[in-house]
Amino acid sequence: MAIPDKRYPRTGDKQTIYLKNVITNPNIMVGEYTMYYDFVNDPTLFEKNNVLYHYSINHDKLIIGKFCSIACGAHFLFNSANHTLHSLSTYPFPLFYEEWGLEQEHVTDSWDNKGDIVIGNDVWIGYEAVILAGVTIRDGAIIGTRAVVTKDVPPYSIVGGVPAKVIRKRYADNVIFELLNIKWWDWDKQKIARNIKAVQCSDIALLKQEEFL
């Protein structure tokens, strides 16, 4: 009997993958059940095609939570794509240290380091959205198609546009508070399976009730 390929969660579907199972870069961390779908390129090449300017010399990280849905062509644009704004010229002289007689250890002075990209749990990132370095997207957020996310995104909010702005919250503040406390994505698989209907419904009271089962 053939051993199931853990990269592909759906039989016969080679365009959808569980992202965690194809990651090799130690500076990319992905939670369980997060999926990536790509109808243009091989989705297993996510590190090469979607995580851009992510050079080990900079030590920045891509952290993605559990149960996220990432659409085709979403890109994560890291610090090395930047040019420093703290000098009179944006030209990356330190990058070409040999040409200019500079010290190799100062290569990272070529760009401004804004930090890691952190994606929470149960986040949906739309088609060809771009997430910039230093951005944190909180649990339950939705990123619209081709949005360019330059700032942190609050939990359970919908953002879109260039640059991305909050369109609306998905739920009332009290419901968001309850969801962030319940953290259903941290339940074990058996508990989630028992309570799938509660997770899928729009009734926070039912989900709170199931939390204790």
mmCIF file with all atom_site columns, C-alpha atoms in Angstrom:
data_model
loop_
_atom_site.group_PDB
_atom_site.id
_atom_site.type_symbol
_atom_site.label_atom_id
_atom_site.label_alt_id
_atom_site.label_comp_id
_atom_site.label_asym_id
_atom_site.label_entity_id
_atom_site.label_seq_id
_atom_site.pdbx_PDB_ins_code
_atom_site.Cartn_x
_atom_site.Cartn_y
_atom_site.Cartn_z
_atom_site.occupancy
_atom_site.B_iso_or_equiv
_atom_site.pdbx_formal_charge
_atom_site.auth_seq_id
_atom_site.auth_comp_id
_atom_site.auth_asym_id
_atom_site.auth_atom_id
_atom_site.pdbx_PDB_model_num
ATOM 1   C CA . MET A 1 1   ? 0.000   0.000  0.000   1.00 0.00 ? 1   MET A CA 1
ATOM 2   C CA . ALA A 1 2   ? 1.374   3.416  -0.979  1.00 0.00 ? 2   ALA A CA 1
ATOM 3   C CA . ILE A 1 3   ? 2.277   5.804  1.834   1.00 0.00 ? 3   ILE A CA 1
ATOM 4   C CA . PRO A 1 4   ? 0.211   9.029  1.557   1.00 0.00 ? 4   PRO A CA 1
ATOM 5   C CA . ASP A 1 5   ? 2.207   12.090 0.515   1.00 0.00 ? 5   ASP A CA 1
ATOM 6   C CA . LYS A 1 6   ? 1.835   14.448 3.463   1.00 0.00 ? 6   LYS A CA 1
ATOM 7   C CA . ARG A 1 7   ? 2.430   17.460 1.225   1.00 0.00 ? 7   ARG A CA 1
ATOM 8   C CA . TYR A 1 8   ? -0.908  17.090 -0.529  1.00 0.00 ? 8   TYR A CA 1
ATOM 9   C CA . PRO A 1 9   ? -4.071  17.064 1.619   1.00 0.00 ? 9   PRO A CA 1
ATOM 10  C CA . ARG A 1 10  ? -6.473  16.227 -1.252  1.00 0.00 ? 10  ARG A CA 1
ATOM 11  C CA . THR A 1 11  ? -6.300  13.100 -3.364  1.00 0.00 ? 11  THR A CA 1
ATOM 12  C CA . GLY A 1 12  ? -5.401  13.937 -6.958  1.00 0.00 ? 12  GLY A CA 1
ATOM 13  C CA . ASP A 1 13  ? -4.803  17.639 -6.239  1.00 0.00 ? 13  ASP A CA 1
ATOM 14  C CA . LYS A 1 14  ? -1.192  18.715 -6.823  1.00 0.00 ? 14  LYS A CA 1
ATOM 15  C CA . GLN A 1 15  ? -1.983  22.439 -6.661  1.00 0.00 ? 15  GLN A CA 1
ATOM 16  C CA . THR A 1 16  ? -2.814  22.517 -2.957  1.00 0.00 ? 16  THR A CA 1
ATOM 17  C CA . ILE A 1 17  ? -0.266  21.712 -0.260  1.00 0.00 ? 17  ILE A CA 1
ATOM 18  C CA . TYR A 1 18  ? 0.127   21.701 3.478   1.00 0.00 ? 18  TYR A CA 1
ATOM 19  C CA . LEU A 1 19  ? 2.822   24.322 3.556   1.00 0.00 ? 19  LEU A CA 1
ATOM 20  C CA . LYS A 1 20  ? 4.619   23.106 6.655   1.00 0.00 ? 20  LYS A CA 1
ATOM 21  C CA . ASN A 1 21  ? 5.520   19.858 4.924   1.00 0.00 ? 21  ASN A CA 1
ATOM 22  C CA . VAL A 1 22  ? 7.535   21.499 2.131   1.00 0.00 ? 22  VAL A CA 1
ATOM 23  C CA . ILE A 1 23  ? 9.490   24.084 4.140   1.00 0.00 ? 23  ILE A CA 1
ATOM 24  C CA . THR A 1 24  ? 13.239  23.532 4.495   1.00 0.00 ? 24  THR A CA 1
ATOM 25  C CA . ASN A 1 25  ? 14.461  26.999 5.528   1.00 0.00 ? 25  ASN A CA 1
ATOM 26  C CA . PRO A 1 26  ? 14.926  27.178 9.321   1.00 0.00 ? 26  PRO A CA 1
ATOM 27  C CA . ASN A 1 27  ? 13.927  30.865 9.220   1.00 0.00 ? 27  ASN A CA 1
ATOM 28  C CA . ILE A 1 28  ? 10.467  29.972 7.910   1.00 0.00 ? 28  ILE A CA 1
ATOM 29  C CA . MET A 1 29  ? 8.080   28.500 10.467  1.00 0.00 ? 29  MET A CA 1
ATOM 30  C CA . VAL A 1 30  ? 4.590   27.329 9.514   1.00 0.00 ? 30  VAL A CA 1
ATOM 31  C CA . GLY A 1 31  ? 1.820   25.906 11.682  1.00 0.00 ? 31  GLY A CA 1
ATOM 32  C CA . GLU A 1 32  ? -0.205  22.750 11.173  1.00 0.00 ? 32  GLU A CA 1
ATOM 33  C CA . TYR A 1 33  ? -2.844  22.605 8.420   1.00 0.00 ? 33  TYR A CA 1
ATOM 34  C CA . THR A 1 34  ? -1.879  25.920 6.833   1.00 0.00 ? 34  THR A CA 1
ATOM 35  C CA . MET A 1 35  ? -2.489  25.507 3.107   1.00 0.00 ? 35  MET A CA 1
ATOM 36  C CA . TYR A 1 36  ? -1.123  27.126 -0.021  1.00 0.00 ? 36  TYR A CA 1
ATOM 37  C CA . TYR A 1 37  ? -2.816  26.875 -3.424  1.00 0.00 ? 37  TYR A CA 1
ATOM 38  C CA . ASP A 1 38  ? -1.020  27.670 -6.688  1.00 0.00 ? 38  ASP A CA 1
ATOM 39  C CA . PHE A 1 39  ? -2.478  27.121 -10.173 1.00 0.00 ? 39  PHE A CA 1
ATOM 40  C CA . VAL A 1 40  ? 0.466   28.857 -11.917 1.00 0.00 ? 40  VAL A CA 1
ATOM 41  C CA . ASN A 1 41  ? 3.598   27.351 -10.375 1.00 0.00 ? 41  ASN A CA 1
ATOM 42  C CA . ASP A 1 42  ? 4.486   24.228 -8.439  1.00 0.00 ? 42  ASP A CA 1
ATOM 43  C CA . PRO A 1 43  ? 3.238   25.042 -4.914  1.00 0.00 ? 43  PRO A CA 1
ATOM 44  C CA . THR A 1 44  ? 6.094   23.038 -3.378  1.00 0.00 ? 44  THR A CA 1
ATOM 45  C CA . LEU A 1 45  ? 8.434   25.795 -4.622  1.00 0.00 ? 45  LEU A CA 1
ATOM 46  C CA . PHE A 1 46  ? 6.840   28.286 -2.226  1.00 0.00 ? 46  PHE A CA 1
ATOM 47  C CA . GLU A 1 47  ? 10.183  29.195 -0.624  1.00 0.00 ? 47  GLU A CA 1
ATOM 48  C CA . LYS A 1 48  ? 11.659  30.106 -4.005  1.00 0.00 ? 48  LYS A CA 1
ATOM 49  C CA . ASN A 1 49  ? 8.685   31.766 -5.669  1.00 0.00 ? 49  ASN A CA 1
ATOM 50  C CA . ASN A 1 50  ? 6.786   33.441 -2.828  1.00 0.00 ? 50  ASN A CA 1
ATOM 51  C CA . VAL A 1 51  ? 9.310   34.334 -0.122  1.00 0.00 ? 51  VAL A CA 1
ATOM 52  C CA . LEU A 1 52  ? 11.418  37.033 -1.735  1.00 0.00 ? 52  LEU A CA 1
ATOM 53  C CA . TYR A 1 53  ? 14.696  38.733 -0.746  1.00 0.00 ? 53  TYR A CA 1
ATOM 54  C CA . HIS A 1 54  ? 14.881  36.436 2.260   1.00 0.00 ? 54  HIS A CA 1
ATOM 55  C CA . TYR A 1 55  ? 18.630  36.164 2.693   1.00 0.00 ? 55  TYR A CA 1
ATOM 56  C CA . SER A 1 56  ? 20.144  34.266 5.610   1.00 0.00 ? 56  SER A CA 1
ATOM 57  C CA . ILE A 1 57  ? 22.621  37.079 6.313   1.00 0.00 ? 57  ILE A CA 1
ATOM 58  C CA . ASN A 1 58  ? 19.745  39.211 7.593   1.00 0.00 ? 58  ASN A CA 1
ATOM 59  C CA . HIS A 1 59  ? 18.359  36.595 10.046  1.00 0.00 ? 59  HIS A CA 1
ATOM 60  C CA . ASP A 1 60  ? 14.766  37.773 9.506   1.00 0.00 ? 60  ASP A CA 1
ATOM 61  C CA . LYS A 1 61  ? 11.966  35.249 9.846   1.00 0.00 ? 61  LYS A CA 1
ATOM 62  C CA . LEU A 1 62  ? 8.654   34.342 8.264   1.00 0.00 ? 62  LEU A CA 1
ATOM 63  C CA . ILE A 1 63  ? 6.311   32.964 10.910  1.00 0.00 ? 63  ILE A CA 1
ATOM 64  C CA . ILE A 1 64  ? 2.897   31.669 9.837   1.00 0.00 ? 64  ILE A CA 1
ATOM 65  C CA . GLY A 1 65  ? 0.344   30.229 12.239  1.00 0.00 ? 65  GLY A CA 1
ATOM 66  C CA . LYS A 1 66  ? -2.047  27.298 12.005  1.00 0.00 ? 66  LYS A CA 1
ATOM 67  C CA . PHE A 1 67  ? -5.039  26.870 9.686   1.00 0.00 ? 67  PHE A CA 1
ATOM 68  C CA . CYS A 1 68  ? -4.095  29.745 7.382   1.00 0.00 ? 68  CYS A CA 1
ATOM 69  C CA . SER A 1 69  ? -5.236  29.848 3.755   1.00 0.00 ? 69  SER A CA 1
ATOM 70  C CA . ILE A 1 70  ? -2.770  31.392 1.306   1.00 0.00 ? 70  ILE A CA 1
ATOM 71  C CA . ALA A 1 71  ? -3.929  32.020 -2.240  1.00 0.00 ? 71  ALA A CA 1
ATOM 72  C CA . CYS A 1 72  ? -1.970  31.725 -5.462  1.00 0.00 ? 72  CYS A CA 1
ATOM 73  C CA . GLY A 1 73  ? 0.746   34.313 -5.987  1.00 0.00 ? 73  GLY A CA 1
ATOM 74  C CA . ALA A 1 74  ? 0.838   35.750 -2.479  1.00 0.00 ? 74  ALA A CA 1
ATOM 75  C CA . HIS A 1 75  ? 4.277   37.179 -1.779  1.00 0.00 ? 75  HIS A CA 1
ATOM 76  C CA . PHE A 1 76  ? 6.246   37.895 1.349   1.00 0.00 ? 76  PHE A CA 1
ATOM 77  C CA . LEU A 1 77  ? 8.741   40.668 0.628   1.00 0.00 ? 77  LEU A CA 1
ATOM 78  C CA . PHE A 1 78  ? 11.647  40.787 3.075   1.00 0.00 ? 78  PHE A CA 1
ATOM 79  C CA . ASN A 1 79  ? 14.034  43.439 4.305   1.00 0.00 ? 79  ASN A CA 1
ATOM 80  C CA . SER A 1 80  ? 16.733  42.917 1.705   1.00 0.00 ? 80  SER A CA 1
ATOM 81  C CA . ALA A 1 81  ? 14.298  44.226 -0.926  1.00 0.00 ? 81  ALA A CA 1
ATOM 82  C CA . ASN A 1 82  ? 14.622  47.645 0.736   1.00 0.00 ? 82  ASN A CA 1
ATOM 83  C CA . HIS A 1 83  ? 17.234  50.300 0.180   1.00 0.00 ? 83  HIS A CA 1
ATOM 84  C CA . THR A 1 84  ? 18.224  52.387 3.161   1.00 0.00 ? 84  THR A CA 1
ATOM 85  C CA . LEU A 1 85  ? 16.565  55.754 3.617   1.00 0.00 ? 85  LEU A CA 1
ATOM 86  C CA . HIS A 1 86  ? 19.117  56.792 6.231   1.00 0.00 ? 86  HIS A CA 1
ATOM 87  C CA . SER A 1 87  ? 21.799  57.976 3.819   1.00 0.00 ? 87  SER A CA 1
ATOM 88  C CA . LEU A 1 88  ? 21.968  60.649 1.159   1.00 0.00 ? 88  LEU A CA 1
ATOM 89  C CA . SER A 1 89  ? 21.901  57.984 -1.550  1.00 0.00 ? 89  SER A CA 1
ATOM 90  C CA . THR A 1 90  ? 19.676  54.912 -1.786  1.00 0.00 ? 90  THR A CA 1
ATOM 91  C CA . TYR A 1 91  ? 22.354  53.099 -3.794  1.00 0.00 ? 91  TYR A CA 1
ATOM 92  C CA . PRO A 1 92  ? 23.420  49.920 -1.898  1.00 0.00 ? 92  PRO A CA 1
ATOM 93  C CA . PHE A 1 93  ? 27.164  50.625 -1.716  1.00 0.00 ? 93  PHE A CA 1
ATOM 94  C CA . PRO A 1 94  ? 27.747  48.097 1.136   1.00 0.00 ? 94  PRO A CA 1
ATOM 95  C CA . LEU A 1 95  ? 26.310  45.334 -1.061  1.00 0.00 ? 95  LEU A CA 1
ATOM 96  C CA . PHE A 1 96  ? 29.153  45.898 -3.524  1.00 0.00 ? 96  PHE A CA 1
ATOM 97  C CA . TYR A 1 97  ? 31.836  46.064 -0.862  1.00 0.00 ? 97  TYR A CA 1
ATOM 98  C CA . GLU A 1 98  ? 34.527  44.687 -3.183  1.00 0.00 ? 98  GLU A CA 1
ATOM 99  C CA . GLU A 1 99  ? 33.976  47.457 -5.718  1.00 0.00 ? 99  GLU A CA 1
ATOM 100 C CA . TRP A 1 100 ? 34.206  50.200 -3.113  1.00 0.00 ? 100 TRP A CA 1
ATOM 101 C CA . GLY A 1 101 ? 36.738  48.784 -0.660  1.00 0.00 ? 101 GLY A CA 1
ATOM 102 C CA . LEU A 1 102 ? 34.184  48.381 2.136   1.00 0.00 ? 102 LEU A CA 1
ATOM 103 C CA . GLU A 1 103 ? 33.959  45.766 4.889   1.00 0.00 ? 103 GLU A CA 1
ATOM 104 C CA . GLN A 1 104 ? 31.922  42.677 4.028   1.00 0.00 ? 104 GLN A CA 1
ATOM 105 C CA . GLU A 1 105 ? 30.323  42.514 7.477   1.00 0.00 ? 105 GLU A CA 1
ATOM 106 C CA . HIS A 1 106 ? 28.465  45.758 6.747   1.00 0.00 ? 106 HIS A CA 1
ATOM 107 C CA . VAL A 1 107 ? 26.504  44.354 3.800   1.00 0.00 ? 107 VAL A CA 1
ATOM 108 C CA . THR A 1 108 ? 23.226  44.638 5.711   1.00 0.00 ? 108 THR A CA 1
ATOM 109 C CA . ASP A 1 109 ? 23.700  48.413 5.942   1.00 0.00 ? 109 ASP A CA 1
ATOM 110 C CA . SER A 1 110 ? 22.415  48.442 2.347   1.00 0.00 ? 110 SER A CA 1
ATOM 111 C CA . TRP A 1 111 ? 18.828  48.195 3.574   1.00 0.00 ? 111 TRP A CA 1
ATOM 112 C CA . ASP A 1 112 ? 16.674  49.203 6.512   1.00 0.00 ? 112 ASP A CA 1
ATOM 113 C CA . ASN A 1 113 ? 15.762  46.213 8.664   1.00 0.00 ? 113 ASN A CA 1
ATOM 114 C CA . LYS A 1 114 ? 12.102  46.421 9.648   1.00 0.00 ? 114 LYS A CA 1
ATOM 115 C CA . GLY A 1 115 ? 11.926  42.971 11.238  1.00 0.00 ? 115 GLY A CA 1
ATOM 116 C CA . ASP A 1 116 ? 10.125  39.676 10.739  1.00 0.00 ? 116 ASP A CA 1
ATOM 117 C CA . ILE A 1 117 ? 6.847   38.931 8.988   1.00 0.00 ? 117 ILE A CA 1
ATOM 118 C CA . VAL A 1 118 ? 4.419   37.296 11.429  1.00 0.00 ? 118 VAL A CA 1
ATOM 119 C CA . ILE A 1 119 ? 1.097   35.802 10.351  1.00 0.00 ? 119 ILE A CA 1
ATOM 120 C CA . GLY A 1 120 ? -1.348  34.673 13.028  1.00 0.00 ? 120 GLY A CA 1
ATOM 121 C CA . ASN A 1 121 ? -3.726  31.722 12.981  1.00 0.00 ? 121 ASN A CA 1
ATOM 122 C CA . ASP A 1 122 ? -6.776  31.260 10.727  1.00 0.00 ? 122 ASP A CA 1
ATOM 123 C CA . VAL A 1 123 ? -5.621  34.071 8.420   1.00 0.00 ? 123 VAL A CA 1
ATOM 124 C CA . TRP A 1 124 ? -6.776  34.165 4.794   1.00 0.00 ? 124 TRP A CA 1
ATOM 125 C CA . ILE A 1 125 ? -4.345  35.844 2.382   1.00 0.00 ? 125 ILE A CA 1
ATOM 126 C CA . GLY A 1 126 ? -5.903  36.607 -0.999  1.00 0.00 ? 126 GLY A CA 1
ATOM 127 C CA . TYR A 1 127 ? -4.657  36.233 -4.568  1.00 0.00 ? 127 TYR A CA 1
ATOM 128 C CA . GLU A 1 128 ? -1.360  38.009 -5.285  1.00 0.00 ? 128 GLU A CA 1
ATOM 129 C CA . ALA A 1 129 ? -1.375  39.929 -2.015  1.00 0.00 ? 129 ALA A CA 1
ATOM 130 C CA . VAL A 1 130 ? 1.997   41.302 -0.922  1.00 0.00 ? 130 VAL A CA 1
ATOM 131 C CA . ILE A 1 131 ? 3.091   41.360 2.718   1.00 0.00 ? 131 ILE A CA 1
ATOM 132 C CA . LEU A 1 132 ? 6.042   43.609 3.503   1.00 0.00 ? 132 LEU A CA 1
ATOM 133 C CA . ALA A 1 133 ? 8.813   43.115 6.052   1.00 0.00 ? 133 ALA A CA 1
ATOM 134 C CA . GLY A 1 134 ? 8.034   44.058 9.632   1.00 0.00 ? 134 GLY A CA 1
ATOM 135 C CA . VAL A 1 135 ? 4.290   43.414 9.307   1.00 0.00 ? 135 VAL A CA 1
ATOM 136 C CA . THR A 1 136 ? 2.268   41.374 11.797  1.00 0.00 ? 136 THR A CA 1
ATOM 137 C CA . ILE A 1 137 ? -1.132  40.066 10.715  1.00 0.00 ? 137 ILE A CA 1
ATOM 138 C CA . ARG A 1 138 ? -3.210  39.007 13.696  1.00 0.00 ? 138 ARG A CA 1
ATOM 139 C CA . ASP A 1 139 ? -5.451  35.963 14.113  1.00 0.00 ? 139 ASP A CA 1
ATOM 140 C CA . GLY A 1 140 ? -8.536  35.680 11.934  1.00 0.00 ? 140 GLY A CA 1
ATOM 141 C CA . ALA A 1 141 ? -7.690  38.518 9.553   1.00 0.00 ? 141 ALA A CA 1
ATOM 142 C CA . ILE A 1 142 ? -8.481  38.519 5.820   1.00 0.00 ? 142 ILE A CA 1
ATOM 143 C CA . ILE A 1 143 ? -6.136  40.117 3.282   1.00 0.00 ? 143 ILE A CA 1
ATOM 144 C CA . GLY A 1 144 ? -7.849  41.146 0.044   1.00 0.00 ? 144 GLY A CA 1
ATOM 145 C CA . THR A 1 145 ? -6.769  40.284 -3.486  1.00 0.00 ? 145 THR A CA 1
ATOM 146 C CA . ARG A 1 146 ? -3.616  42.168 -4.556  1.00 0.00 ? 146 ARG A CA 1
ATOM 147 C CA . ALA A 1 147 ? -3.505  44.151 -1.336  1.00 0.00 ? 147 ALA A CA 1
ATOM 148 C CA . VAL A 1 148 ? -0.109  45.525 -0.359  1.00 0.00 ? 148 VAL A CA 1
ATOM 149 C CA . VAL A 1 149 ? 0.174   45.227 3.407   1.00 0.00 ? 149 VAL A CA 1
ATOM 150 C CA . THR A 1 150 ? 2.574   47.795 4.846   1.00 0.00 ? 150 THR A CA 1
ATOM 151 C CA . LYS A 1 151 ? 1.278   47.986 8.429   1.00 0.00 ? 151 LYS A CA 1
ATOM 152 C CA . ASP A 1 152 ? 0.107   45.593 11.128  1.00 0.00 ? 152 ASP A CA 1
ATOM 153 C CA . VAL A 1 153 ? -3.383  44.163 10.679  1.00 0.00 ? 153 VAL A CA 1
ATOM 154 C CA . PRO A 1 154 ? -5.730  43.857 13.692  1.00 0.00 ? 154 PRO A CA 1
ATOM 155 C CA . PRO A 1 155 ? -7.332  40.498 14.528  1.00 0.00 ? 155 PRO A CA 1
ATOM 156 C CA . TYR A 1 156 ? -10.473 39.505 12.654  1.00 0.00 ? 156 TYR A CA 1
ATOM 157 C CA . SER A 1 157 ? -10.347 42.497 10.334  1.00 0.00 ? 157 SER A CA 1
ATOM 158 C CA . ILE A 1 158 ? -10.605 42.654 6.551   1.00 0.00 ? 158 ILE A CA 1
ATOM 159 C CA . VAL A 1 159 ? -8.051  44.792 4.728   1.00 0.00 ? 159 VAL A CA 1
ATOM 160 C CA . GLY A 1 160 ? -7.590  45.658 1.083   1.00 0.00 ? 160 GLY A CA 1
ATOM 161 C CA . GLY A 1 161 ? -6.043  48.166 -1.289  1.00 0.00 ? 161 GLY A CA 1
ATOM 162 C CA . VAL A 1 162 ? -2.640  49.730 -1.947  1.00 0.00 ? 162 VAL A CA 1
ATOM 163 C CA . PRO A 1 163 ? -1.529  50.353 0.681   1.00 0.00 ? 163 PRO A CA 1
ATOM 164 C CA . ALA A 1 164 ? -3.913  48.049 2.519   1.00 0.00 ? 164 ALA A CA 1
ATOM 165 C CA . LYS A 1 165 ? -6.394  49.651 4.891   1.00 0.00 ? 165 LYS A CA 1
ATOM 166 C CA . VAL A 1 166 ? -9.003  48.193 7.215   1.00 0.00 ? 166 VAL A CA 1
ATOM 167 C CA . ILE A 1 167 ? -12.319 47.837 5.399   1.00 0.00 ? 167 ILE A CA 1
ATOM 168 C CA . ARG A 1 168 ? -14.240 46.479 8.352   1.00 0.00 ? 168 ARG A CA 1
ATOM 169 C CA . LYS A 1 169 ? -14.097 44.124 11.298  1.00 0.00 ? 169 LYS A CA 1
ATOM 170 C CA . ARG A 1 170 ? -15.436 40.642 10.762  1.00 0.00 ? 170 ARG A CA 1
ATOM 171 C CA . TYR A 1 171 ? -17.280 40.560 14.090  1.00 0.00 ? 171 TYR A CA 1
ATOM 172 C CA . ALA A 1 172 ? -18.223 42.772 16.999  1.00 0.00 ? 172 ALA A CA 1
ATOM 173 C CA . ASP A 1 173 ? -15.479 43.460 19.534  1.00 0.00 ? 173 ASP A CA 1
ATOM 174 C CA . ASN A 1 174 ? -16.976 41.134 22.154  1.00 0.00 ? 174 ASN A CA 1
ATOM 175 C CA . VAL A 1 175 ? -17.041 38.236 19.656  1.00 0.00 ? 175 VAL A CA 1
ATOM 176 C CA . ILE A 1 176 ? -13.438 38.906 18.625  1.00 0.00 ? 176 ILE A CA 1
ATOM 177 C CA . PHE A 1 177 ? -12.451 38.914 22.288  1.00 0.00 ? 177 PHE A CA 1
ATOM 178 C CA . GLU A 1 178 ? -14.105 35.524 22.811  1.00 0.00 ? 178 GLU A CA 1
ATOM 179 C CA . LEU A 1 179 ? -12.498 34.008 19.709  1.00 0.00 ? 179 LEU A CA 1
ATOM 180 C CA . LEU A 1 180 ? -9.040  35.165 20.772  1.00 0.00 ? 180 LEU A CA 1
ATOM 181 C CA . ASN A 1 181 ? -9.608  33.613 24.192  1.00 0.00 ? 181 ASN A CA 1
ATOM 182 C CA . ILE A 1 182 ? -10.961 30.302 22.881  1.00 0.00 ? 182 ILE A CA 1
ATOM 183 C CA . LYS A 1 183 ? -8.135  29.812 20.343  1.00 0.00 ? 183 LYS A CA 1
ATOM 184 C CA . TRP A 1 184 ? -9.815  26.816 18.745  1.00 0.00 ? 184 TRP A CA 1
ATOM 185 C CA . TRP A 1 185 ? -6.788  26.342 16.461  1.00 0.00 ? 185 TRP A CA 1
ATOM 186 C CA . ASP A 1 186 ? -4.808  25.172 19.483  1.00 0.00 ? 186 ASP A CA 1
ATOM 187 C CA . TRP A 1 187 ? -7.243  22.330 20.208  1.00 0.00 ? 187 TRP A CA 1
ATOM 188 C CA . ASP A 1 188 ? -6.051  18.851 19.354  1.00 0.00 ? 188 ASP A CA 1
ATOM 189 C CA . LYS A 1 189 ? -7.245  17.335 16.087  1.00 0.00 ? 189 LYS A CA 1
ATOM 190 C CA . GLN A 1 190 ? -9.799  15.052 17.751  1.00 0.00 ? 190 GLN A CA 1
ATOM 191 C CA . LYS A 1 191 ? -11.430 17.963 19.574  1.00 0.00 ? 191 LYS A CA 1
ATOM 192 C CA . ILE A 1 192 ? -11.590 20.062 16.418  1.00 0.00 ? 192 ILE A CA 1
ATOM 193 C CA . ALA A 1 193 ? -13.070 17.117 14.514  1.00 0.00 ? 193 ALA A CA 1
ATOM 194 C CA . ARG A 1 194 ? -15.749 16.672 17.199  1.00 0.00 ? 194 ARG A CA 1
ATOM 195 C CA . ASN A 1 195 ? -16.630 20.344 17.029  1.00 0.00 ? 195 ASN A CA 1
ATOM 196 C CA . ILE A 1 196 ? -16.289 21.132 13.318  1.00 0.00 ? 196 ILE A CA 1
ATOM 197 C CA . LYS A 1 197 ? -19.856 22.428 13.106  1.00 0.00 ? 197 LYS A CA 1
ATOM 198 C CA . ALA A 1 198 ? -19.276 24.803 15.995  1.00 0.00 ? 198 ALA A CA 1
ATOM 199 C CA . VAL A 1 199 ? -16.056 26.080 14.431  1.00 0.00 ? 199 VAL A CA 1
ATOM 200 C CA . GLN A 1 200 ? -17.805 26.616 11.092  1.00 0.00 ? 200 GLN A CA 1
ATOM 201 C CA . CYS A 1 201 ? -20.920 28.293 12.451  1.00 0.00 ? 201 CYS A CA 1
ATOM 202 C CA . SER A 1 202 ? -21.385 32.015 13.134  1.00 0.00 ? 202 SER A CA 1
ATOM 203 C CA . ASP A 1 203 ? -22.674 31.455 16.685  1.00 0.00 ? 203 ASP A CA 1
ATOM 204 C CA . ILE A 1 204 ? -20.007 32.272 19.256  1.00 0.00 ? 204 ILE A CA 1
ATOM 205 C CA . ALA A 1 205 ? -22.216 30.880 22.042  1.00 0.00 ? 205 ALA A CA 1
ATOM 206 C CA . LEU A 1 206 ? -22.143 27.434 20.437  1.00 0.00 ? 206 LEU A CA 1
ATOM 207 C CA . LEU A 1 207 ? -18.368 27.567 20.057  1.00 0.00 ? 207 LEU A CA 1
ATOM 208 C CA . LYS A 1 208 ? -17.991 28.581 23.718  1.00 0.00 ? 208 LYS A CA 1
ATOM 209 C CA . GLN A 1 209 ? -20.206 25.660 24.716  1.00 0.00 ? 209 GLN A CA 1
ATOM 210 C CA . GLU A 1 210 ? -18.144 23.216 22.644  1.00 0.00 ? 210 GLU A CA 1
ATOM 211 C CA . GLU A 1 211 ? -14.910 24.568 24.096  1.00 0.00 ? 211 GLU A CA 1
ATOM 212 C CA . PHE A 1 212 ? -15.435 22.443 27.190  1.00 0.00 ? 212 PHE A CA 1
ATOM 213 C CA . LEU A 1 213 ? -16.367 19.213 25.391  1.00 0.00 ? 213 LEU A CA 1
#
